[in-house]
mmCIF file of C-alpha atoms and ligand atoms in Angstrom:
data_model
loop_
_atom_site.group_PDB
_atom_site.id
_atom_site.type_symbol
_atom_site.label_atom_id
_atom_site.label_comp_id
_atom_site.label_asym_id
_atom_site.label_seq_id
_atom_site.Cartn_x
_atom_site.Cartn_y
_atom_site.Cartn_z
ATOM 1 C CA UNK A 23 0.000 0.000 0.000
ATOM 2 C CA UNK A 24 0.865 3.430 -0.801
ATOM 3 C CA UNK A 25 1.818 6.543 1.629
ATOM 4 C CA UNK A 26 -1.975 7.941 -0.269
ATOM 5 C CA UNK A 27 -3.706 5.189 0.156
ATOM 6 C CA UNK A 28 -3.099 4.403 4.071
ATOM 7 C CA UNK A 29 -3.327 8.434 4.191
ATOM 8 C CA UNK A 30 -7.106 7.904 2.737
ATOM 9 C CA UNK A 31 -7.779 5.079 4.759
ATOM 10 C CA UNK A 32 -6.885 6.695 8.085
ATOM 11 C CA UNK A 33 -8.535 10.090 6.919
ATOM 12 C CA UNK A 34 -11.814 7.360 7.051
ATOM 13 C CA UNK A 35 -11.038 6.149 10.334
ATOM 14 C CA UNK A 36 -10.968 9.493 12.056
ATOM 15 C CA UNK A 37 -14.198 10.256 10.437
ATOM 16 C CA UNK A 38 -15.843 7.201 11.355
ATOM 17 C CA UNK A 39 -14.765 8.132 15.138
ATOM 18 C CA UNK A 40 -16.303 11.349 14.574
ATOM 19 C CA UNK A 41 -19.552 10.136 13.409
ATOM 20 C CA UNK A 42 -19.713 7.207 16.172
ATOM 21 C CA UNK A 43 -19.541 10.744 18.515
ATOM 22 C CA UNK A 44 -16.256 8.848 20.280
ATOM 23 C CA UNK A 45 -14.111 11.475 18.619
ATOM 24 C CA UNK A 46 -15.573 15.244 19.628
ATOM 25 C CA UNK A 47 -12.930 17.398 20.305
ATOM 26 C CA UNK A 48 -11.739 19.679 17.718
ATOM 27 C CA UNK A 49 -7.823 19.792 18.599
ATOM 28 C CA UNK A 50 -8.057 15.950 19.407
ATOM 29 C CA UNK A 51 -9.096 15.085 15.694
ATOM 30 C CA UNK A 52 -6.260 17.741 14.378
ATOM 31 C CA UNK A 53 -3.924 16.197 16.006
ATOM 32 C CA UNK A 54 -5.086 12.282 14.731
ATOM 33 C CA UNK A 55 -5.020 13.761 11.301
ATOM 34 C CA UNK A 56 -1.191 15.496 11.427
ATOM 35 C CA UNK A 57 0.417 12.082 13.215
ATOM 36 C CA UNK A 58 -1.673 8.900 11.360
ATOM 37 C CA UNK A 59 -1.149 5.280 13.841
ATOM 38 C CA UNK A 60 0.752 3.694 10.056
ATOM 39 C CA UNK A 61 3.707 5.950 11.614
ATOM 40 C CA UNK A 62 3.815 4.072 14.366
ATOM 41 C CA UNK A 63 3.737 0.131 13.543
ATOM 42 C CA UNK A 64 6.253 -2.105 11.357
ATOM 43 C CA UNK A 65 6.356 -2.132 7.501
ATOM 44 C CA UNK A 66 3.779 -5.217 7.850
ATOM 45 C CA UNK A 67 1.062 -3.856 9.848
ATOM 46 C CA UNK A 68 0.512 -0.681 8.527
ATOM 47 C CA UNK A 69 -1.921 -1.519 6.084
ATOM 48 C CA UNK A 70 -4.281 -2.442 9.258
ATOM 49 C CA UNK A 71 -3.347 0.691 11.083
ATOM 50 C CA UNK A 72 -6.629 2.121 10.279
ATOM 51 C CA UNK A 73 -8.503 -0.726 11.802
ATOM 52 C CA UNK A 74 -9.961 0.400 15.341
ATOM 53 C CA UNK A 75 -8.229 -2.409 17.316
ATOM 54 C CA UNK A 76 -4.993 -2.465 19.041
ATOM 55 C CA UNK A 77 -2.280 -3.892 17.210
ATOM 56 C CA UNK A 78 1.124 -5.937 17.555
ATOM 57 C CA UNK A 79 4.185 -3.709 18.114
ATOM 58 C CA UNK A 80 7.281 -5.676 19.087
ATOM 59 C CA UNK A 81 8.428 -7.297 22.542
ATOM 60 C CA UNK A 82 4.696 -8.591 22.607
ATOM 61 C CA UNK A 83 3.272 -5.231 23.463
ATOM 62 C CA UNK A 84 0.459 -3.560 21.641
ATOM 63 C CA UNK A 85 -0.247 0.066 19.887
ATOM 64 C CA UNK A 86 -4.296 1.014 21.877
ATOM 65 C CA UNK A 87 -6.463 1.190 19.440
ATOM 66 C CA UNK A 88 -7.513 4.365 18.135
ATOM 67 C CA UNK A 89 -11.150 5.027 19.624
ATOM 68 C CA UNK A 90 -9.240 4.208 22.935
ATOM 69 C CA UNK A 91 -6.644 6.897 22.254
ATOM 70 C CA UNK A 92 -9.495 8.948 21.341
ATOM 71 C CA UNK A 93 -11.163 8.613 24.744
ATOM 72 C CA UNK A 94 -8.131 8.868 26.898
ATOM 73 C CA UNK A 95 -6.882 12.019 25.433
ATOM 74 C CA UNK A 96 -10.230 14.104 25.426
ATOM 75 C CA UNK A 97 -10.468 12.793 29.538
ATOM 76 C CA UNK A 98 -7.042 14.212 29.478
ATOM 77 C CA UNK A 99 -8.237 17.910 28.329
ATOM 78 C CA UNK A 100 -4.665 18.531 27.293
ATOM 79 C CA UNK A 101 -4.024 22.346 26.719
ATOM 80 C CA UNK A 102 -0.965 24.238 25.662
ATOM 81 C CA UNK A 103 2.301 24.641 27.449
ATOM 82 C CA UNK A 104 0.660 21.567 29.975
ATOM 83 C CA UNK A 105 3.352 19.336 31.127
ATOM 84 C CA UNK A 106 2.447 15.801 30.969
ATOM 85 C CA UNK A 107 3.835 12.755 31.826
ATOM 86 C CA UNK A 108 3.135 9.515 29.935
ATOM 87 C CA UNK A 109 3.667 5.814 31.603
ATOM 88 C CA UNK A 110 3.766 3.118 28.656
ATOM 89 C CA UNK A 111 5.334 4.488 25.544
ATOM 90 C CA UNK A 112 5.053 1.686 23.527
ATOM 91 C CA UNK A 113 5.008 2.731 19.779
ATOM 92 C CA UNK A 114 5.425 6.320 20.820
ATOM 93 C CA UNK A 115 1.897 7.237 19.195
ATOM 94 C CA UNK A 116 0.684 8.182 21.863
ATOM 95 C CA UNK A 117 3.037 10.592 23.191
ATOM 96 C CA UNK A 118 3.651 11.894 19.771
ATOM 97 C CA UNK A 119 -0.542 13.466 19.570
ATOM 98 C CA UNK A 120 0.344 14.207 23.427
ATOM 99 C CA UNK A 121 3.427 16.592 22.098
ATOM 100 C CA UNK A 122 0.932 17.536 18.885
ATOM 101 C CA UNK A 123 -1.383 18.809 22.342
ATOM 102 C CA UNK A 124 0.355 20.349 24.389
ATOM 103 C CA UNK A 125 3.211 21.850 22.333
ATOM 104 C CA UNK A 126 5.698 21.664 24.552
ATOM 105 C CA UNK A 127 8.236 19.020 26.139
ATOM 106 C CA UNK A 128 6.736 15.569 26.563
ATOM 107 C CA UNK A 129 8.380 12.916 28.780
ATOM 108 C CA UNK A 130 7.158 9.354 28.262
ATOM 109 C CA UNK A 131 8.679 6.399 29.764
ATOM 110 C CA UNK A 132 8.856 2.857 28.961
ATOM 111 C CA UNK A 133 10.207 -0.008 30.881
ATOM 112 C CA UNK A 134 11.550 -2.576 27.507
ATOM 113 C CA UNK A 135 14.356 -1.293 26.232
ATOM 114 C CA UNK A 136 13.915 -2.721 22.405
ATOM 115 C CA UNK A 137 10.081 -0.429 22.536
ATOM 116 C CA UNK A 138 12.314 2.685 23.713
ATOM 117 C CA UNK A 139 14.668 2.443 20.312
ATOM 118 C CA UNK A 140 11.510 1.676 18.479
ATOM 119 C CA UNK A 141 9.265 4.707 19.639
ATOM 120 C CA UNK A 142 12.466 6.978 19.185
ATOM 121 C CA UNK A 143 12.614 5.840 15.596
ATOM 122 C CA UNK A 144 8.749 5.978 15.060
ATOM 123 C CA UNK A 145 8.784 9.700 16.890
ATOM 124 C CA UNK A 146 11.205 10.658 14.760
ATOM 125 C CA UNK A 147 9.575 9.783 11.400
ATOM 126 C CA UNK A 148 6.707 11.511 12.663
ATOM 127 C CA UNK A 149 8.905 14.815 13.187
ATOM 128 C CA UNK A 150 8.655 15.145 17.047
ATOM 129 C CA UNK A 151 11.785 14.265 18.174
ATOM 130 C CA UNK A 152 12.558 17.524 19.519
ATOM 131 C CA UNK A 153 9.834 17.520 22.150
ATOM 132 C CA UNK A 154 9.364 13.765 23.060
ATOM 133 C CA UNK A 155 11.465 12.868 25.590
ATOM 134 C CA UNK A 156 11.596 8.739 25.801
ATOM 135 C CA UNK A 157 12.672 7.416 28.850
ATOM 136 C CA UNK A 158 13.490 3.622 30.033
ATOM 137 C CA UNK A 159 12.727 2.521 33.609
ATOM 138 C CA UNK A 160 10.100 2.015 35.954
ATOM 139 C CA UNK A 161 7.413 4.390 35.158
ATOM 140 C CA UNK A 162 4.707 2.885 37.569
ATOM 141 C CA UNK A 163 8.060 5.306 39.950
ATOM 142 C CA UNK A 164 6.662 8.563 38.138
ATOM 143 C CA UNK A 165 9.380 10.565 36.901
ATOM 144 C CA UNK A 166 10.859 12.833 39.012
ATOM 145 C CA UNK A 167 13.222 15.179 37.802
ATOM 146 C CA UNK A 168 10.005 16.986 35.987
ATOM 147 C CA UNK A 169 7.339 16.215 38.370
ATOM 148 C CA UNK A 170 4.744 18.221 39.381
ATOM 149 C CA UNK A 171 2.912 17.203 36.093
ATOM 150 C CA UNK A 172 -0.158 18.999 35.274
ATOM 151 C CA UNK A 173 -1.558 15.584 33.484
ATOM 152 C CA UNK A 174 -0.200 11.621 34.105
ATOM 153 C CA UNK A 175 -1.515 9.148 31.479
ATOM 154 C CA UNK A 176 -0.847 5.748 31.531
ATOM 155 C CA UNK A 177 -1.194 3.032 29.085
ATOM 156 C CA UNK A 178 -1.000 -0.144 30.723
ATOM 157 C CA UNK A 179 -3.636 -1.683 33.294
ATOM 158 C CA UNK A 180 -2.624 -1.531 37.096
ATOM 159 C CA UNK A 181 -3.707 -2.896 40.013
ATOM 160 C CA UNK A 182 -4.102 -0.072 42.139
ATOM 161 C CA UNK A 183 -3.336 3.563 41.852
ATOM 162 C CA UNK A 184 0.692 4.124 41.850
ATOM 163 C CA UNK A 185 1.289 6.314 44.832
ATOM 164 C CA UNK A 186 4.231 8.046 43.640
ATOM 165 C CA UNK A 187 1.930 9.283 40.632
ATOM 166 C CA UNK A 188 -0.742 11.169 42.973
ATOM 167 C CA UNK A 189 2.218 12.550 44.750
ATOM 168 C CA UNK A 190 4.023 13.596 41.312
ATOM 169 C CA UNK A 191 0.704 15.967 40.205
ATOM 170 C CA UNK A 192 0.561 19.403 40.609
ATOM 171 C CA UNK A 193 -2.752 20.420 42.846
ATOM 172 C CA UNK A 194 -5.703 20.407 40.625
ATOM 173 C CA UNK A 195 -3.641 17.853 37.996
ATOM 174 C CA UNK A 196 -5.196 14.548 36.833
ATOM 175 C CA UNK A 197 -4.386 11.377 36.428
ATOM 176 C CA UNK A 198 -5.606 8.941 33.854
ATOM 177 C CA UNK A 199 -5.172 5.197 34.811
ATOM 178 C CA UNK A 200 -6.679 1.886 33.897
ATOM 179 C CA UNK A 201 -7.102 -0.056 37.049
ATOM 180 C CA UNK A 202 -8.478 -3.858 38.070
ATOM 181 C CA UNK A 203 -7.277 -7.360 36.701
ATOM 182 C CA UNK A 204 -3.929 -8.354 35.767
ATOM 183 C CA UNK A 205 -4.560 -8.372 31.353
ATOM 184 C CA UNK A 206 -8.491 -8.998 31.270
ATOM 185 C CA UNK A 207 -10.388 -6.170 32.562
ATOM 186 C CA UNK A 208 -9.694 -2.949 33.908
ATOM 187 C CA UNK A 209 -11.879 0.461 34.677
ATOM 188 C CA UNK A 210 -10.708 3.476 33.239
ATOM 189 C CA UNK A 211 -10.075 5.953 36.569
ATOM 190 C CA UNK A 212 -10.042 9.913 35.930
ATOM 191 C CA UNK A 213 -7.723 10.326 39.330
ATOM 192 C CA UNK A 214 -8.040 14.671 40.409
ATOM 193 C CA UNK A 215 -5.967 15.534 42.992
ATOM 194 C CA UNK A 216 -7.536 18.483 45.177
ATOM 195 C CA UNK A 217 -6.013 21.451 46.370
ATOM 196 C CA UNK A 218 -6.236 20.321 49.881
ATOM 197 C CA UNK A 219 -3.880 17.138 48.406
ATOM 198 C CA UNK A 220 -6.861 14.702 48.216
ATOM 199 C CA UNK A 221 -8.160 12.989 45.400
ATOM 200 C CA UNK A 222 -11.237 12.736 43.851
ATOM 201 C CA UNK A 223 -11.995 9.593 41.440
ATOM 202 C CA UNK A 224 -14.150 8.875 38.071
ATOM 203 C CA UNK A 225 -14.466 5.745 36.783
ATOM 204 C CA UNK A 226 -15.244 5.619 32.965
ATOM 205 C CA UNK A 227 -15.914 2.267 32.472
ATOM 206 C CA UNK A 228 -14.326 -0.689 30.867
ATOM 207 C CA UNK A 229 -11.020 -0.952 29.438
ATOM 208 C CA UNK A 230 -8.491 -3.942 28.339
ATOM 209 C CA UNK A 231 -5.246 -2.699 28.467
ATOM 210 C CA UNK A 232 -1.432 -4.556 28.781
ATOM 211 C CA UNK A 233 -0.491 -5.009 32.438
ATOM 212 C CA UNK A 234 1.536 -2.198 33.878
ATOM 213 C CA UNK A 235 4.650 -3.932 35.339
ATOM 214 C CA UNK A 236 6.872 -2.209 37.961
ATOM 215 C CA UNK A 237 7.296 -1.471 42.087
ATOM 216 C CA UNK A 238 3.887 -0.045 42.301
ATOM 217 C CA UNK A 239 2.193 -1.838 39.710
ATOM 218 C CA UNK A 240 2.246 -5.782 39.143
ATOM 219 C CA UNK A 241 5.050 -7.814 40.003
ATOM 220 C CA UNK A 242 6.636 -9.997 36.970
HETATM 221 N N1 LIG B 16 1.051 4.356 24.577
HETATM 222 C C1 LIG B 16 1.500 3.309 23.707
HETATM 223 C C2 LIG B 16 1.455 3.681 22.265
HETATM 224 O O1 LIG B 16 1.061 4.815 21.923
HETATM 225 O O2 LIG B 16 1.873 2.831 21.453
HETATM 226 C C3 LIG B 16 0.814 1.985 23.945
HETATM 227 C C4 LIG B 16 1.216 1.388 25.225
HETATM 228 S S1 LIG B 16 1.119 -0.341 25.425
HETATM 229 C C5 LIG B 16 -0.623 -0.596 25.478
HETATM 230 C C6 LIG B 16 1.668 -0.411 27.119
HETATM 231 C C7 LIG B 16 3.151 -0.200 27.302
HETATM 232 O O3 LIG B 16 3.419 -0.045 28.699
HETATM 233 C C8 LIG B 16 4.009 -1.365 26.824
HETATM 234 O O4 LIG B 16 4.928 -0.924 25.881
HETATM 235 C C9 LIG B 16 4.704 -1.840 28.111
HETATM 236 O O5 LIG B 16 6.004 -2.327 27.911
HETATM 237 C C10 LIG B 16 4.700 -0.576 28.932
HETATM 238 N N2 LIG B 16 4.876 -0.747 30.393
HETATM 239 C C11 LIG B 16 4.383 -1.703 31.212
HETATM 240 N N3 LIG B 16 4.781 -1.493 32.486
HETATM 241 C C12 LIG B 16 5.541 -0.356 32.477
HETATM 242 C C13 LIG B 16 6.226 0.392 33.477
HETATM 243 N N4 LIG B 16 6.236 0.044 34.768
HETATM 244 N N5 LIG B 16 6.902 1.499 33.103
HETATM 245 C C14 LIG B 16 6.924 1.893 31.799
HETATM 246 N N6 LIG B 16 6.297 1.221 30.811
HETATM 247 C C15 LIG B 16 5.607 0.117 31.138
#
């Protein structure tokens, strides 16, 4: 398949998300159209990048699909000059339409080493380089040289709330987390820490996402 072709076929899929009112926010869908998911996946998948399921990116890890990209990032209400924090890089998608968001520095970690040379290839394809900062360790540990963080998104399922995350937001900051069983099922938590330091949770529903793997999230 041709650069036009998967170009047409993605230009589809973000229309379809928009009609299936999962896509709704303006900047959102600017950004999905400037940094297309065939970026972001090996020579043989791209031709099913525009399919709305995850899909295979090496080390056994997966790229979310795109209506739960979609969903994450409009919970996120990423604004200019925000700093975020991303747990999960994977393929570097993500953190890519984070960087498209925000338009500023991004820092995004990732615990496999071969997915951190991967993403850094993919993000610089896609022509952020410059603001995506790709990290490898532990990122279930936050990141603190950059911490507070206005937003925290993570990609991978937990099994409870990290507590070095809560602690890493700035005061009215959020937190977006999939929480509950080890690879099956997990609820999608909207985590707002208060000005008083407490938090405040929203669950949005049902989610299947990798497991997140570190000192505060499963072990092995
Ligand atoms: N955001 C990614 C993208 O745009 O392609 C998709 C992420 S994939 C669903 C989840 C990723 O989280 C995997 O690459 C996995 O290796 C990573 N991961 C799991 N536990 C982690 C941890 N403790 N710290 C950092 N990354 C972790």
């Amino acid at each position: 398949m041709d650069e036009d072709e998967l170009k047409g076929l993605w230009k589809k899929t973000v229309k379809r998300l928009e009609l299936e009112e999962i896509l709704k926010d303006g900047e959102v869908k600017g950004a999905l159209l400037k940094i297309p998911r065939y970026l972001f996946v090996e020579e043989r998948y791209r031709g099913y990048a525009h399919v709305d399921e995850p899909l295979p990116i090496p080390a056994g890890q997966t790229v979310s699909a795109p209506h739960m990209v979609v969903i994450m990032l409009q919970l996120a209400k990423l604004r200019p000059k925000m700093k975020v924090l991303e747990i999960g890089t994977g393929s570097g998608w993500n953190a890519a339409l984070i960087a498209e968001l925000v338009k500023t520095d991004v820092y995004t970690i990732e615990r496999i080493p071969e997915l951190v040379e991967f993403a850094r290839k993919n993000i610089e394809r896609a022509g952020y380089s410059h603001r995506v900062h790709v990290i490898q360790g532990d990122g279930t540990k936050g990141f603190p040289p950059k911490a507070p963080y206005d937003r925290i998104i993570v990609t991978a399922g937990a099994p409870d709330i990290p507590k070095p995350l809560v602690e890493q937001l700035k005061p009215g900051g959020k937190l977006i987390i999939p929480v509950g069983n080890y690879h099956l099922w997990q609820d999608l938590l909207e985590v707002i820490k208060l000005p008083d330091e407490s938090v405040r949770v929203k669950n949005h529903g049902g989610v299947a996402f990798v497991p997140l793997i570190g000192e505060y999230g499963w072990h092995g």
